GROMACS .gro file of N, CA and C in nm:
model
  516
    1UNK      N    1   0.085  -0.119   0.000
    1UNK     CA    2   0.000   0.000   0.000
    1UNK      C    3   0.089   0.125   0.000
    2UNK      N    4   0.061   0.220  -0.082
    2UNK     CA    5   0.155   0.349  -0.056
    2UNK      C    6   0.104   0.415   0.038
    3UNK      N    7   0.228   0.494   0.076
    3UNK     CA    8   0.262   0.588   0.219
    3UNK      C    9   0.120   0.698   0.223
    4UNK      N   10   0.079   0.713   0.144
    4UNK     CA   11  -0.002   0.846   0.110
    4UNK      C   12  -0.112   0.801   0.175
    5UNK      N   13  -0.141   0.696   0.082
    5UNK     CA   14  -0.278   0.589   0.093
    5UNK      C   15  -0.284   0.566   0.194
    6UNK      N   16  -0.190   0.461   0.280
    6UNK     CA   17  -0.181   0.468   0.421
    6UNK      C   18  -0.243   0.569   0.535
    7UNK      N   19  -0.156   0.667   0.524
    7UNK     CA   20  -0.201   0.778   0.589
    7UNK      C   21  -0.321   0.843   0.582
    8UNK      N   22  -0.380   0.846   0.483
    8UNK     CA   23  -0.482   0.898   0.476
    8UNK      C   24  -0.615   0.785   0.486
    9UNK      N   25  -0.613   0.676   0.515
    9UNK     CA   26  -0.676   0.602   0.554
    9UNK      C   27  -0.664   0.572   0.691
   10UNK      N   28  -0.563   0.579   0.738
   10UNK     CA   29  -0.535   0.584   0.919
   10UNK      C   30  -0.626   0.734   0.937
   11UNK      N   31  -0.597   0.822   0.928
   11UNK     CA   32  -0.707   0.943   0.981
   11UNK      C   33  -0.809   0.939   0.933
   12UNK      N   34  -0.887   0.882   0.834
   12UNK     CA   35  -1.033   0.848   0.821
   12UNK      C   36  -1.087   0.721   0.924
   13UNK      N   37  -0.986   0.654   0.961
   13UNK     CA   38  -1.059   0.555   1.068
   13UNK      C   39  -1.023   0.606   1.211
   14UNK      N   40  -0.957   0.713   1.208
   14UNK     CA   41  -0.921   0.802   1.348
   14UNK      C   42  -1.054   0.885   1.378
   15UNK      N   43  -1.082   0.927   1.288
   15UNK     CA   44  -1.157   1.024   1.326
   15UNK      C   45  -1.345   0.993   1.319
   16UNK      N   46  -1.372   1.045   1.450
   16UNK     CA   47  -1.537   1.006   1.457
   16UNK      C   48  -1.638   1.047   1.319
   17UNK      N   49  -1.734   0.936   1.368
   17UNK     CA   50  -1.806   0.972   1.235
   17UNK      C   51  -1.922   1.080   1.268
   18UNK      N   52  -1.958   1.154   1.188
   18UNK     CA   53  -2.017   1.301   1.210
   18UNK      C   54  -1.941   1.421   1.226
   19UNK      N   55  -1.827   1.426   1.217
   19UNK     CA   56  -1.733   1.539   1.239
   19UNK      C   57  -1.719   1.624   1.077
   20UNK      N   58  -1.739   1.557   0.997
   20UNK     CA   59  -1.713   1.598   0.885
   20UNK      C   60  -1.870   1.561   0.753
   21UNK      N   61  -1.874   1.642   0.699
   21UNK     CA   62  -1.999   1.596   0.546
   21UNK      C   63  -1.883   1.507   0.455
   22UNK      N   64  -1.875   1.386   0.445
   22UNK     CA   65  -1.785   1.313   0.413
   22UNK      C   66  -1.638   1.326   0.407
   23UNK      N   67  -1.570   1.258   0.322
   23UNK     CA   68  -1.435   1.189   0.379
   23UNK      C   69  -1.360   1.337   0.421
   24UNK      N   70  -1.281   1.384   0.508
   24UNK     CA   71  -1.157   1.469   0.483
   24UNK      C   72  -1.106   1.447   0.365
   25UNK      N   73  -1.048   1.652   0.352
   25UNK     CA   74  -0.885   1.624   0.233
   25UNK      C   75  -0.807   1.606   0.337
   26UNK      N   76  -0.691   1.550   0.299
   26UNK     CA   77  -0.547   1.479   0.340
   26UNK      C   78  -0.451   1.530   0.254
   27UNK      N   79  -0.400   1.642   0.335
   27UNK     CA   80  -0.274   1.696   0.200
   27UNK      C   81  -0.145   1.708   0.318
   28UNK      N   82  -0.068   1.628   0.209
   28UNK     CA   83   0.068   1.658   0.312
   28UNK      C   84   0.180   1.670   0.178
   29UNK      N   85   0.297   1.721   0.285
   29UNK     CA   86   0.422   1.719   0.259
   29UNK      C   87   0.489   1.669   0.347
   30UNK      N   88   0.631   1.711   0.314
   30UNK     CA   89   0.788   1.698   0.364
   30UNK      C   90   0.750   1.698   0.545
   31UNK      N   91   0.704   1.825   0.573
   31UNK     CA   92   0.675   1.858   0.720
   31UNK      C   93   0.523   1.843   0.799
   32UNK      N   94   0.448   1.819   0.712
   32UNK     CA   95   0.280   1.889   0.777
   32UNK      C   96   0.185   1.802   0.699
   33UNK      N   97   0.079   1.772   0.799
   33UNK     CA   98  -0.028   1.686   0.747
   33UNK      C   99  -0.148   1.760   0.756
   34UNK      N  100  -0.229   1.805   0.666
   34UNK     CA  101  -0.319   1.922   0.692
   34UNK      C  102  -0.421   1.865   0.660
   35UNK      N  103  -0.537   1.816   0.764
   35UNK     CA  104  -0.677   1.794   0.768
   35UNK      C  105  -0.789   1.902   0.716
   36UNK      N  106  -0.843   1.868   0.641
   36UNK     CA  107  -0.970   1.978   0.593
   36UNK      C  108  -1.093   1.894   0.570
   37UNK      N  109  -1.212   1.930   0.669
   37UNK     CA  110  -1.302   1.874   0.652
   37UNK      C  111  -1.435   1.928   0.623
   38UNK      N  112  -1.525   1.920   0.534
   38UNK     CA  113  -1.666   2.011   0.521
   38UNK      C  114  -1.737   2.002   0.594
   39UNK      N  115  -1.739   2.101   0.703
   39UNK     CA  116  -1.854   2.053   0.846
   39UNK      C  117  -2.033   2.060   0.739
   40UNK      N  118  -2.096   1.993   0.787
   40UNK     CA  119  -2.255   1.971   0.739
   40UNK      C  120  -2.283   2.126   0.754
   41UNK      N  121  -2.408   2.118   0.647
   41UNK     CA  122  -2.450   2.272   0.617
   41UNK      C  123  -2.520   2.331   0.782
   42UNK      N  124  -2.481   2.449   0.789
   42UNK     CA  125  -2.542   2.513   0.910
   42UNK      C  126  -2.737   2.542   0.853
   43UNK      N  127  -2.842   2.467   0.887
   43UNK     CA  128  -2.948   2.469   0.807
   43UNK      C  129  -3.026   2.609   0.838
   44UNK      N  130  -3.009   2.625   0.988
   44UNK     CA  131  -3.035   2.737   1.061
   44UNK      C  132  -3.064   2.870   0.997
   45UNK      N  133  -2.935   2.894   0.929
   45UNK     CA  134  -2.850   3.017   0.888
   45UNK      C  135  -2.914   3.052   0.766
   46UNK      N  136  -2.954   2.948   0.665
   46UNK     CA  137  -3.002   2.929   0.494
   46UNK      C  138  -3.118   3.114   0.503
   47UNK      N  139  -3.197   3.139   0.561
   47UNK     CA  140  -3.267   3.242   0.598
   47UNK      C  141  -3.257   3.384   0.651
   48UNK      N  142  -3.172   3.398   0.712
   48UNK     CA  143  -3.082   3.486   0.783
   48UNK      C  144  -3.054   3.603   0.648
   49UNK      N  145  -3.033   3.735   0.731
   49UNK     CA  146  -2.968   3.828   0.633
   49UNK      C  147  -2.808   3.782   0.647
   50UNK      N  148  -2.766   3.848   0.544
   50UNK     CA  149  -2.599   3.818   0.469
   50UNK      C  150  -2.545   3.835   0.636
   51UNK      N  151  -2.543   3.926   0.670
   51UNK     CA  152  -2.452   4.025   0.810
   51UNK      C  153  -2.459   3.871   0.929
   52UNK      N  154  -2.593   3.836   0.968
   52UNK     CA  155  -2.615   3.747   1.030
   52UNK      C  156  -2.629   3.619   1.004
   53UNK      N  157  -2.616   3.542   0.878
   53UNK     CA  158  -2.541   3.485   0.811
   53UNK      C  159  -2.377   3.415   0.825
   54UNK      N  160  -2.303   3.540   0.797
   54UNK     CA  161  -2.173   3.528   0.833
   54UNK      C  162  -2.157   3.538   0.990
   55UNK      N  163  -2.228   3.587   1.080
   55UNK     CA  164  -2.150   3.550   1.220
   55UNK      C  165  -2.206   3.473   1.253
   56UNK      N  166  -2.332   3.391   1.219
   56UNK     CA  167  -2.390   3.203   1.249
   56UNK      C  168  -2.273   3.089   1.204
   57UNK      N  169  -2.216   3.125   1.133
   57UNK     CA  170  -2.166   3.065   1.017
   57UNK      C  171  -1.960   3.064   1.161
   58UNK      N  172  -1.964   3.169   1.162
   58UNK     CA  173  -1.840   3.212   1.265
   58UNK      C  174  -1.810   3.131   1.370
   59UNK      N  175  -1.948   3.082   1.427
   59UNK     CA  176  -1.994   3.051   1.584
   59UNK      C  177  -1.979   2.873   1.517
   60UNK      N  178  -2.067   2.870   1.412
   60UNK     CA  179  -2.067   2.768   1.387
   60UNK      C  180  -1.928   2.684   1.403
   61UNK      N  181  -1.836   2.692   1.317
   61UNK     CA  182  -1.676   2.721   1.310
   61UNK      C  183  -1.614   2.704   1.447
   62UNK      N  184  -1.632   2.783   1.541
   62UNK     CA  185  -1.581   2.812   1.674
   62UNK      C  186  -1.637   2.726   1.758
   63UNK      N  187  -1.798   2.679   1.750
   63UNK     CA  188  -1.802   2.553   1.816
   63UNK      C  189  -1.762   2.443   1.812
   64UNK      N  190  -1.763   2.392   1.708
   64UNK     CA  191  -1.727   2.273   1.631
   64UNK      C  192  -1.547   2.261   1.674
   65UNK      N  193  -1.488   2.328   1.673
   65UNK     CA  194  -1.330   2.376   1.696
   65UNK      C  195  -1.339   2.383   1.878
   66UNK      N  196  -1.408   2.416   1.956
   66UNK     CA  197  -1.406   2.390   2.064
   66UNK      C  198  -1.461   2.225   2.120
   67UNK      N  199  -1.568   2.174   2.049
   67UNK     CA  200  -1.618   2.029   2.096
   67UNK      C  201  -1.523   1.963   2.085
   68UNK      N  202  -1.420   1.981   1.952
   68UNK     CA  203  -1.371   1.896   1.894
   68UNK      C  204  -1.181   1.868   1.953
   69UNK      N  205  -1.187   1.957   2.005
   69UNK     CA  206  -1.056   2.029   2.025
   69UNK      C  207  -0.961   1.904   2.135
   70UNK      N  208  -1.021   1.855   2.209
   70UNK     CA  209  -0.948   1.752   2.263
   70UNK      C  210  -0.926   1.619   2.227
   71UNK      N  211  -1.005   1.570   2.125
   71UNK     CA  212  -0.993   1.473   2.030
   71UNK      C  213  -0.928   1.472   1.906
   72UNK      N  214  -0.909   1.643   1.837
   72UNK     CA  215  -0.850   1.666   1.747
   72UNK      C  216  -0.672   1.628   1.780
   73UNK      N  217  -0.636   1.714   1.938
   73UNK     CA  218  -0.529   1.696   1.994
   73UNK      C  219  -0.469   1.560   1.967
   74UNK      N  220  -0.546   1.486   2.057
   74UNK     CA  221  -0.522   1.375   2.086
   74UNK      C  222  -0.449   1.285   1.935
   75UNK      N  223  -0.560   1.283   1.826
   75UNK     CA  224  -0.543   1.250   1.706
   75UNK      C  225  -0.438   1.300   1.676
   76UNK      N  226  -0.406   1.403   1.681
   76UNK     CA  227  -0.260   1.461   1.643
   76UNK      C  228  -0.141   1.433   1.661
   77UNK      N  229  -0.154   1.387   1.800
   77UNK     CA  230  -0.008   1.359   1.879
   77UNK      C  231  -0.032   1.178   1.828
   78UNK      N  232  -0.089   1.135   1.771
   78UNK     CA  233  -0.074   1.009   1.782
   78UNK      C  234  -0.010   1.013   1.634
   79UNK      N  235  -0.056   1.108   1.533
   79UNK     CA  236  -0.006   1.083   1.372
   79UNK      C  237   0.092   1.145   1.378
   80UNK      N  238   0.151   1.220   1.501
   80UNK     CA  239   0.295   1.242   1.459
   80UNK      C  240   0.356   1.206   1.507
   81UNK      N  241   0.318   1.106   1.614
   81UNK     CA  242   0.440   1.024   1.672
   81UNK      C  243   0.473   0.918   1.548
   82UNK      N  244   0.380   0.864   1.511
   82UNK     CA  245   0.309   0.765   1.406
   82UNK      C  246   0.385   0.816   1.205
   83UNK      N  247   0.355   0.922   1.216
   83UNK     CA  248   0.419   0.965   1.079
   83UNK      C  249   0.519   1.116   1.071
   84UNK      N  250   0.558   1.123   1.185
   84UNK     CA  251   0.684   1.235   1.166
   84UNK      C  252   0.623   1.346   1.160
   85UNK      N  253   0.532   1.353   1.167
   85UNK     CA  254   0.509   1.518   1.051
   85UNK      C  255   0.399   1.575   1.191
   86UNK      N  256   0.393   1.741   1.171
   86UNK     CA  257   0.316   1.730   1.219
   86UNK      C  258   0.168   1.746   1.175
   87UNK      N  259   0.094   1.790   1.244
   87UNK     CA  260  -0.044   1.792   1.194
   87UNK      C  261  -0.192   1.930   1.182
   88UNK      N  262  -0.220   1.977   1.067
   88UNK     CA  263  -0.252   2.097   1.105
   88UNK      C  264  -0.435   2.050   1.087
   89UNK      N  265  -0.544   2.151   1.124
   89UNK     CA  266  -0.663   2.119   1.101
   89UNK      C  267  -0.725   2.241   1.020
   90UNK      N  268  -0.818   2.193   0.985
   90UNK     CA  269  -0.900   2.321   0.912
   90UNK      C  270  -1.075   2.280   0.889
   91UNK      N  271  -1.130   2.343   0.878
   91UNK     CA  272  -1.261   2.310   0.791
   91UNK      C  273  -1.330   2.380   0.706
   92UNK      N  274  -1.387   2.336   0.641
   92UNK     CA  275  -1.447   2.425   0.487
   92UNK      C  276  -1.628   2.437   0.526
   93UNK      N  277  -1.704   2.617   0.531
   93UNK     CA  278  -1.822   2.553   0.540
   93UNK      C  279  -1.857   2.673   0.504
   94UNK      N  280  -1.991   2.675   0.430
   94UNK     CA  281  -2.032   2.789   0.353
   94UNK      C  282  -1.973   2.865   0.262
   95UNK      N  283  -1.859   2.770   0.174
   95UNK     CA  284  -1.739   2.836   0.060
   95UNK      C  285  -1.650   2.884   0.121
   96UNK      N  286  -1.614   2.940   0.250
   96UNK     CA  287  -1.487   2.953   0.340
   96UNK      C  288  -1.430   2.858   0.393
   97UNK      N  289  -1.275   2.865   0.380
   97UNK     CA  290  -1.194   2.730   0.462
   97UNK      C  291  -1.181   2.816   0.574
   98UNK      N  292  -1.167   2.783   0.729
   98UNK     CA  293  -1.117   2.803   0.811
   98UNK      C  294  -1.008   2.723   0.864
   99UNK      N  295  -0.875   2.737   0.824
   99UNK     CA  296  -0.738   2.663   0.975
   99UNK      C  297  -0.741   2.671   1.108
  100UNK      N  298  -0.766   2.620   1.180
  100UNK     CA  299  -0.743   2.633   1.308
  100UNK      C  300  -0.575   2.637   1.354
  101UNK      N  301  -0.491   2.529   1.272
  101UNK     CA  302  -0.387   2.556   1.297
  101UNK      C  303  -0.304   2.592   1.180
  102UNK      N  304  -0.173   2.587   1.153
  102UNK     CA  305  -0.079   2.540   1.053
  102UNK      C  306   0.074   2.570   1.057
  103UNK      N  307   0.139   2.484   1.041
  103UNK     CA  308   0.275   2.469   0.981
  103UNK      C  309   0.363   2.607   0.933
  104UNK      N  310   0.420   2.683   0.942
  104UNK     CA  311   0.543   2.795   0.904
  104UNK      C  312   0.641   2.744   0.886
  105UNK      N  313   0.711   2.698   0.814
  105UNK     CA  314   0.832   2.647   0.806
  105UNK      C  315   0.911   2.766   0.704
  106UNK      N  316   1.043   2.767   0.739
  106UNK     CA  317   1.083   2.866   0.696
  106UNK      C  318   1.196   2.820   0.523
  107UNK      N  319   1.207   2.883   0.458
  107UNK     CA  320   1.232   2.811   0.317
  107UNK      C  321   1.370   2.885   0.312
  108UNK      N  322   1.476   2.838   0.275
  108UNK     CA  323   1.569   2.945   0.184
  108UNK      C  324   1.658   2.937   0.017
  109UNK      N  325   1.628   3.005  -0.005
  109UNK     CA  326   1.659   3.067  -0.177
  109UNK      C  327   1.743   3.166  -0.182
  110UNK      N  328   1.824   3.181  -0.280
  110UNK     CA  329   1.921   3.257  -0.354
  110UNK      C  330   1.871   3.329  -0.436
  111UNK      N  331   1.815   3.476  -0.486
  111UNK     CA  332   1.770   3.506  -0.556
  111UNK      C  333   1.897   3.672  -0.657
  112UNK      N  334   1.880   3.641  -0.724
  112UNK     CA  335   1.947   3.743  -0.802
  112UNK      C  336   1.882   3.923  -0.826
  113UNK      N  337   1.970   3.995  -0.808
  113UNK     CA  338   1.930   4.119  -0.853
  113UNK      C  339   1.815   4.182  -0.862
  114UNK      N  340   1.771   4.128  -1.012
  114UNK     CA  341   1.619   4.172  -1.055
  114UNK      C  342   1.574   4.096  -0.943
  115UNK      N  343   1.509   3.998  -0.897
  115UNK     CA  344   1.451   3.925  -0.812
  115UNK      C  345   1.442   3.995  -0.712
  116UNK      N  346   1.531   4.018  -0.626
  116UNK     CA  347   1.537   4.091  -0.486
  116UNK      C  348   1.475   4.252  -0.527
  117UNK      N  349   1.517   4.319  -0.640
  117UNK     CA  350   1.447   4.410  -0.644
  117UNK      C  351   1.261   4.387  -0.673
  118UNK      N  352   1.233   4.278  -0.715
  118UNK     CA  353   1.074   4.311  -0.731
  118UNK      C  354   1.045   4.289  -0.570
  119UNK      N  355   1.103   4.147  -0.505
  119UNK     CA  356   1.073   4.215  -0.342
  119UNK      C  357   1.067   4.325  -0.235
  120UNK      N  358   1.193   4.359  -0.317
  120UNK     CA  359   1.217   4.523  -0.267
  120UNK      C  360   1.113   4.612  -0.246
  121UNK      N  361   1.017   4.624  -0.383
  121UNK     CA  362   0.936   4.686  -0.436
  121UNK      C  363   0.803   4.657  -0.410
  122UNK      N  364   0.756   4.535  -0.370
  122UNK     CA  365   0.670   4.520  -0.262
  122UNK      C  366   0.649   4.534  -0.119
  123UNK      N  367   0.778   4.542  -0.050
  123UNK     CA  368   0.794   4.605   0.060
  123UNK      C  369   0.772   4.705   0.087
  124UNK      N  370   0.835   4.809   0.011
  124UNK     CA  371   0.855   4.945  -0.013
  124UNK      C  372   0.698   5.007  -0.074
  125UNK      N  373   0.636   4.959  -0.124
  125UNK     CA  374   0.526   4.998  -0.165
  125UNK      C  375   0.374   4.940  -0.070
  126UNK      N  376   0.417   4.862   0.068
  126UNK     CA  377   0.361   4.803   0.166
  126UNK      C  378   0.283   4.714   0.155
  127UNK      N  379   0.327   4.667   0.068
  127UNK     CA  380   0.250   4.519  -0.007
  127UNK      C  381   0.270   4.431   0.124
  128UNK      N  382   0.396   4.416   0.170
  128UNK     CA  383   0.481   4.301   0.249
  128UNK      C  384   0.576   4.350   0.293
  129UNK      N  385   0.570   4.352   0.469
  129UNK     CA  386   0.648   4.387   0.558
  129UNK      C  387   0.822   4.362   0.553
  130UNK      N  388   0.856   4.268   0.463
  130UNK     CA  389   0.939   4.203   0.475
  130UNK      C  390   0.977   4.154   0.303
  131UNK      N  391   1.083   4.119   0.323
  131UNK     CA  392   1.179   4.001   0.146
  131UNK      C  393   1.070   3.894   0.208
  132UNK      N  394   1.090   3.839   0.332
  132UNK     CA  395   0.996   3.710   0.324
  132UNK      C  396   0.855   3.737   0.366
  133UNK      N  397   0.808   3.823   0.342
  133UNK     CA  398   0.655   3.854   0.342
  133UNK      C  399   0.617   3.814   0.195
  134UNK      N  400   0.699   3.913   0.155
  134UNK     CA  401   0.667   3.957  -0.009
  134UNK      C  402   0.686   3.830  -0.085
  135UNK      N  403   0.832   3.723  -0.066
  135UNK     CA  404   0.815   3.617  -0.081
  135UNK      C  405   0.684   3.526  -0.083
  136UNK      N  406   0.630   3.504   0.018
  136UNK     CA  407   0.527   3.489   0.059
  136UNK      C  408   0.425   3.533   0.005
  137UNK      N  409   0.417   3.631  -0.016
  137UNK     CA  410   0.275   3.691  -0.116
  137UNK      C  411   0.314   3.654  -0.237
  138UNK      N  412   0.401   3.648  -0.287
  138UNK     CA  413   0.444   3.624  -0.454
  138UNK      C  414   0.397   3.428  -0.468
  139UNK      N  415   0.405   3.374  -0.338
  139UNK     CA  416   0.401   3.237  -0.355
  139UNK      C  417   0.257   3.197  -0.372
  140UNK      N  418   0.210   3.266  -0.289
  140UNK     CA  419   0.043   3.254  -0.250
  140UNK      C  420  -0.025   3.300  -0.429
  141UNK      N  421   0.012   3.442  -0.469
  141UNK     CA  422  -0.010   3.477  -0.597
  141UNK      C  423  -0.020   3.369  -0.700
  142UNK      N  424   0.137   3.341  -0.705
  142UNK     CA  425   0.097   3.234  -0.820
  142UNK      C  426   0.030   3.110  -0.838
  143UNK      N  427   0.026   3.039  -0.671
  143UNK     CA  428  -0.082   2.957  -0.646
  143UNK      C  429  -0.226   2.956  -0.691
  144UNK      N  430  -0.265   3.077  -0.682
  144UNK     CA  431  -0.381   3.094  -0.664
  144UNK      C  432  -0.419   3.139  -0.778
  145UNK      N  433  -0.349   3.172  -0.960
  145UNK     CA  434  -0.329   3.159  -1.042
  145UNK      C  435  -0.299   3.030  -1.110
  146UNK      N  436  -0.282   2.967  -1.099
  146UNK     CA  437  -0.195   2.869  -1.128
  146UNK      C  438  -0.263   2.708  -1.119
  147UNK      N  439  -0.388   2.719  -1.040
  147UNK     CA  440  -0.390   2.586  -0.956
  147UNK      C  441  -0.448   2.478  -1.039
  148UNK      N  442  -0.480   2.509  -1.191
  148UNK     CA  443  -0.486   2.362  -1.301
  148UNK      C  444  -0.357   2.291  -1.304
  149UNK      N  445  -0.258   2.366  -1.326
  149UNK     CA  446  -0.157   2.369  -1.381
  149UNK      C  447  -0.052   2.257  -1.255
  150UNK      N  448  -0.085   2.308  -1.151
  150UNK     CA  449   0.011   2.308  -1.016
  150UNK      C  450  -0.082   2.147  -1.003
  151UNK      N  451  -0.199   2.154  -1.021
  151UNK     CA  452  -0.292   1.966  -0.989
  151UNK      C  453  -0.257   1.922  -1.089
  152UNK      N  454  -0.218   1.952  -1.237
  152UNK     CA  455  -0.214   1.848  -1.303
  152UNK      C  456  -0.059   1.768  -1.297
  153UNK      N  457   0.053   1.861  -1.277
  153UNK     CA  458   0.180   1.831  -1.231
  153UNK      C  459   0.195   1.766  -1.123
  154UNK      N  460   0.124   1.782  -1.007
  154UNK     CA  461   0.107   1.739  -0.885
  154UNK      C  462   0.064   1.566  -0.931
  155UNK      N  463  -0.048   1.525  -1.019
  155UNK     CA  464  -0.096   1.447  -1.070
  155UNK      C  465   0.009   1.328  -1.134
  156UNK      N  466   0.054   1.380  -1.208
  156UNK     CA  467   0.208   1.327  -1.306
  156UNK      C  468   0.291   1.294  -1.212
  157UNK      N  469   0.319   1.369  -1.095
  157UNK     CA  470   0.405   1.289  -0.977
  157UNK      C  471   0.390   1.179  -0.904
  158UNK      N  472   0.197   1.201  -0.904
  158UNK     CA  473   0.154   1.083  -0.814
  158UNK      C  474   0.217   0.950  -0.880
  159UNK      N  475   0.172   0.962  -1.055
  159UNK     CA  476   0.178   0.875  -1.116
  159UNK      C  477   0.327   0.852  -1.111
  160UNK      N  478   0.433   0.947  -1.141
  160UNK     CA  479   0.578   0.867  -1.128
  160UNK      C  480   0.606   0.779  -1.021
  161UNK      N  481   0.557   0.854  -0.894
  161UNK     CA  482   0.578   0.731  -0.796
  161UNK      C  483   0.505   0.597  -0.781
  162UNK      N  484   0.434   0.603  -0.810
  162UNK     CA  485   0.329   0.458  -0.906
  162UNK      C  486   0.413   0.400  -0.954
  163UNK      N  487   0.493   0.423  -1.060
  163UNK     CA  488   0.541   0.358  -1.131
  163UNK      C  489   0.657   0.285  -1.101
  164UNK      N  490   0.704   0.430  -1.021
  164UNK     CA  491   0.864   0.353  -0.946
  164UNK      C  492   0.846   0.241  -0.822
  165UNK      N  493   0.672   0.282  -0.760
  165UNK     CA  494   0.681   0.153  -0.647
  165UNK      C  495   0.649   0.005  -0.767
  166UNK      N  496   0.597   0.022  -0.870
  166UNK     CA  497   0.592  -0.119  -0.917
  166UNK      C  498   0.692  -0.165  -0.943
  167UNK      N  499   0.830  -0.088  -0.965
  167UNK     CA  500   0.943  -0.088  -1.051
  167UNK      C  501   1.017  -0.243  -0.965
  168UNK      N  502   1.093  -0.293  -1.027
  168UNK     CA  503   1.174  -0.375  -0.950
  168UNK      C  504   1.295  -0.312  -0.824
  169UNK      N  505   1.290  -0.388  -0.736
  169UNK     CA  506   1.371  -0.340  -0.589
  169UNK      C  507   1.530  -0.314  -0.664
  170UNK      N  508   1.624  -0.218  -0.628
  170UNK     CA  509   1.786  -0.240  -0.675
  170UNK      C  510   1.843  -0.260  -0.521
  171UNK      N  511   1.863  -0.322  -0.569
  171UNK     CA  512   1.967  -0.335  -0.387
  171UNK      C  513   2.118  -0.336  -0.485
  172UNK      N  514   2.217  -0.243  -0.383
  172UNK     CA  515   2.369  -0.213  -0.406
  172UNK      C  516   2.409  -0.301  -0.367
   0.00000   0.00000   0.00000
């Protein structure tokens, strides 16, 4: 069974049933395992003006994140003793994701001239407090541009490693 598969089948049998409107996403990397789950529609709220709407919708969020909060823990410390990484949460409800937690890890790059000057220039123009703010906003940018492009590559990887676990073992 692959590592992915694995994992993401260990936290679907971790986690109680009703916590989520079906399965969690399961997205990880190198460092962080990030839970996102669609809490069930708030039915309450469907009636409500927009204003009161969004703070049903808030509470909603904030309860669910408080019931849940010592079982979420718990779950946590067990998948990272269990898979290295640690573990962040979130949930998606009414077209907003909310994180409760997440991962910062800090990245470093070499960037040349022109480069450092377009950071420059987002700083300076208060885009981003910082080279690694602006970094940061430039990353988020193209993400959020980008995201056929970034799943279908993402996709092609799954599949290389497919291929290489069928591959025959080399032992040196």
């Amino acid at each position: 069974m692959d590592a992915e598969e694995q994992l993401k089948g260990w936290f679907t049998g971790r986690m109680p049933d009703g916590w989520f409107a079906g399965r969690p996403e399961i997205v990880l990397d190198r460092e962080e395992i990030t839970v996102l789950g669609a809490l069930p529609p708030l039915t309450v709220a469907d009636d409500l003006p927009d204003v009161e709407k969004a703070a049903a919708l808030e509470g909603y969020v904030e309860r669910f994140r408080e019931e849940t909060r010592e079982r979420r823990i718990d779950i946590a410390r067990e998948a990272e003793h269990r898979f290295r990484r640690k573990v962040s949460w979130g949930v998606t409800v009414g077209g907003e994701t909310v994180m409760f937690t997440t991962l910062s890890v800090p990245v470093m790059t070499r960037l040349r001239q022109p480069e450092r000057q377009v950071l420059d220039t987002l700083v300076a123009a208060g885009v981003a407090r910082s080279r690694s703010d602006a970094l940061a906003w430039c990353v988020r940018l193209v993400g959020r541009h980008t995201d056929t492009w970034l799943a279908d590559l993402r996709d092609a990887l799954q599949h290389v490693d497919r291929v290489r676990a069928a591959g025959p073992d080399v032992v040196d």
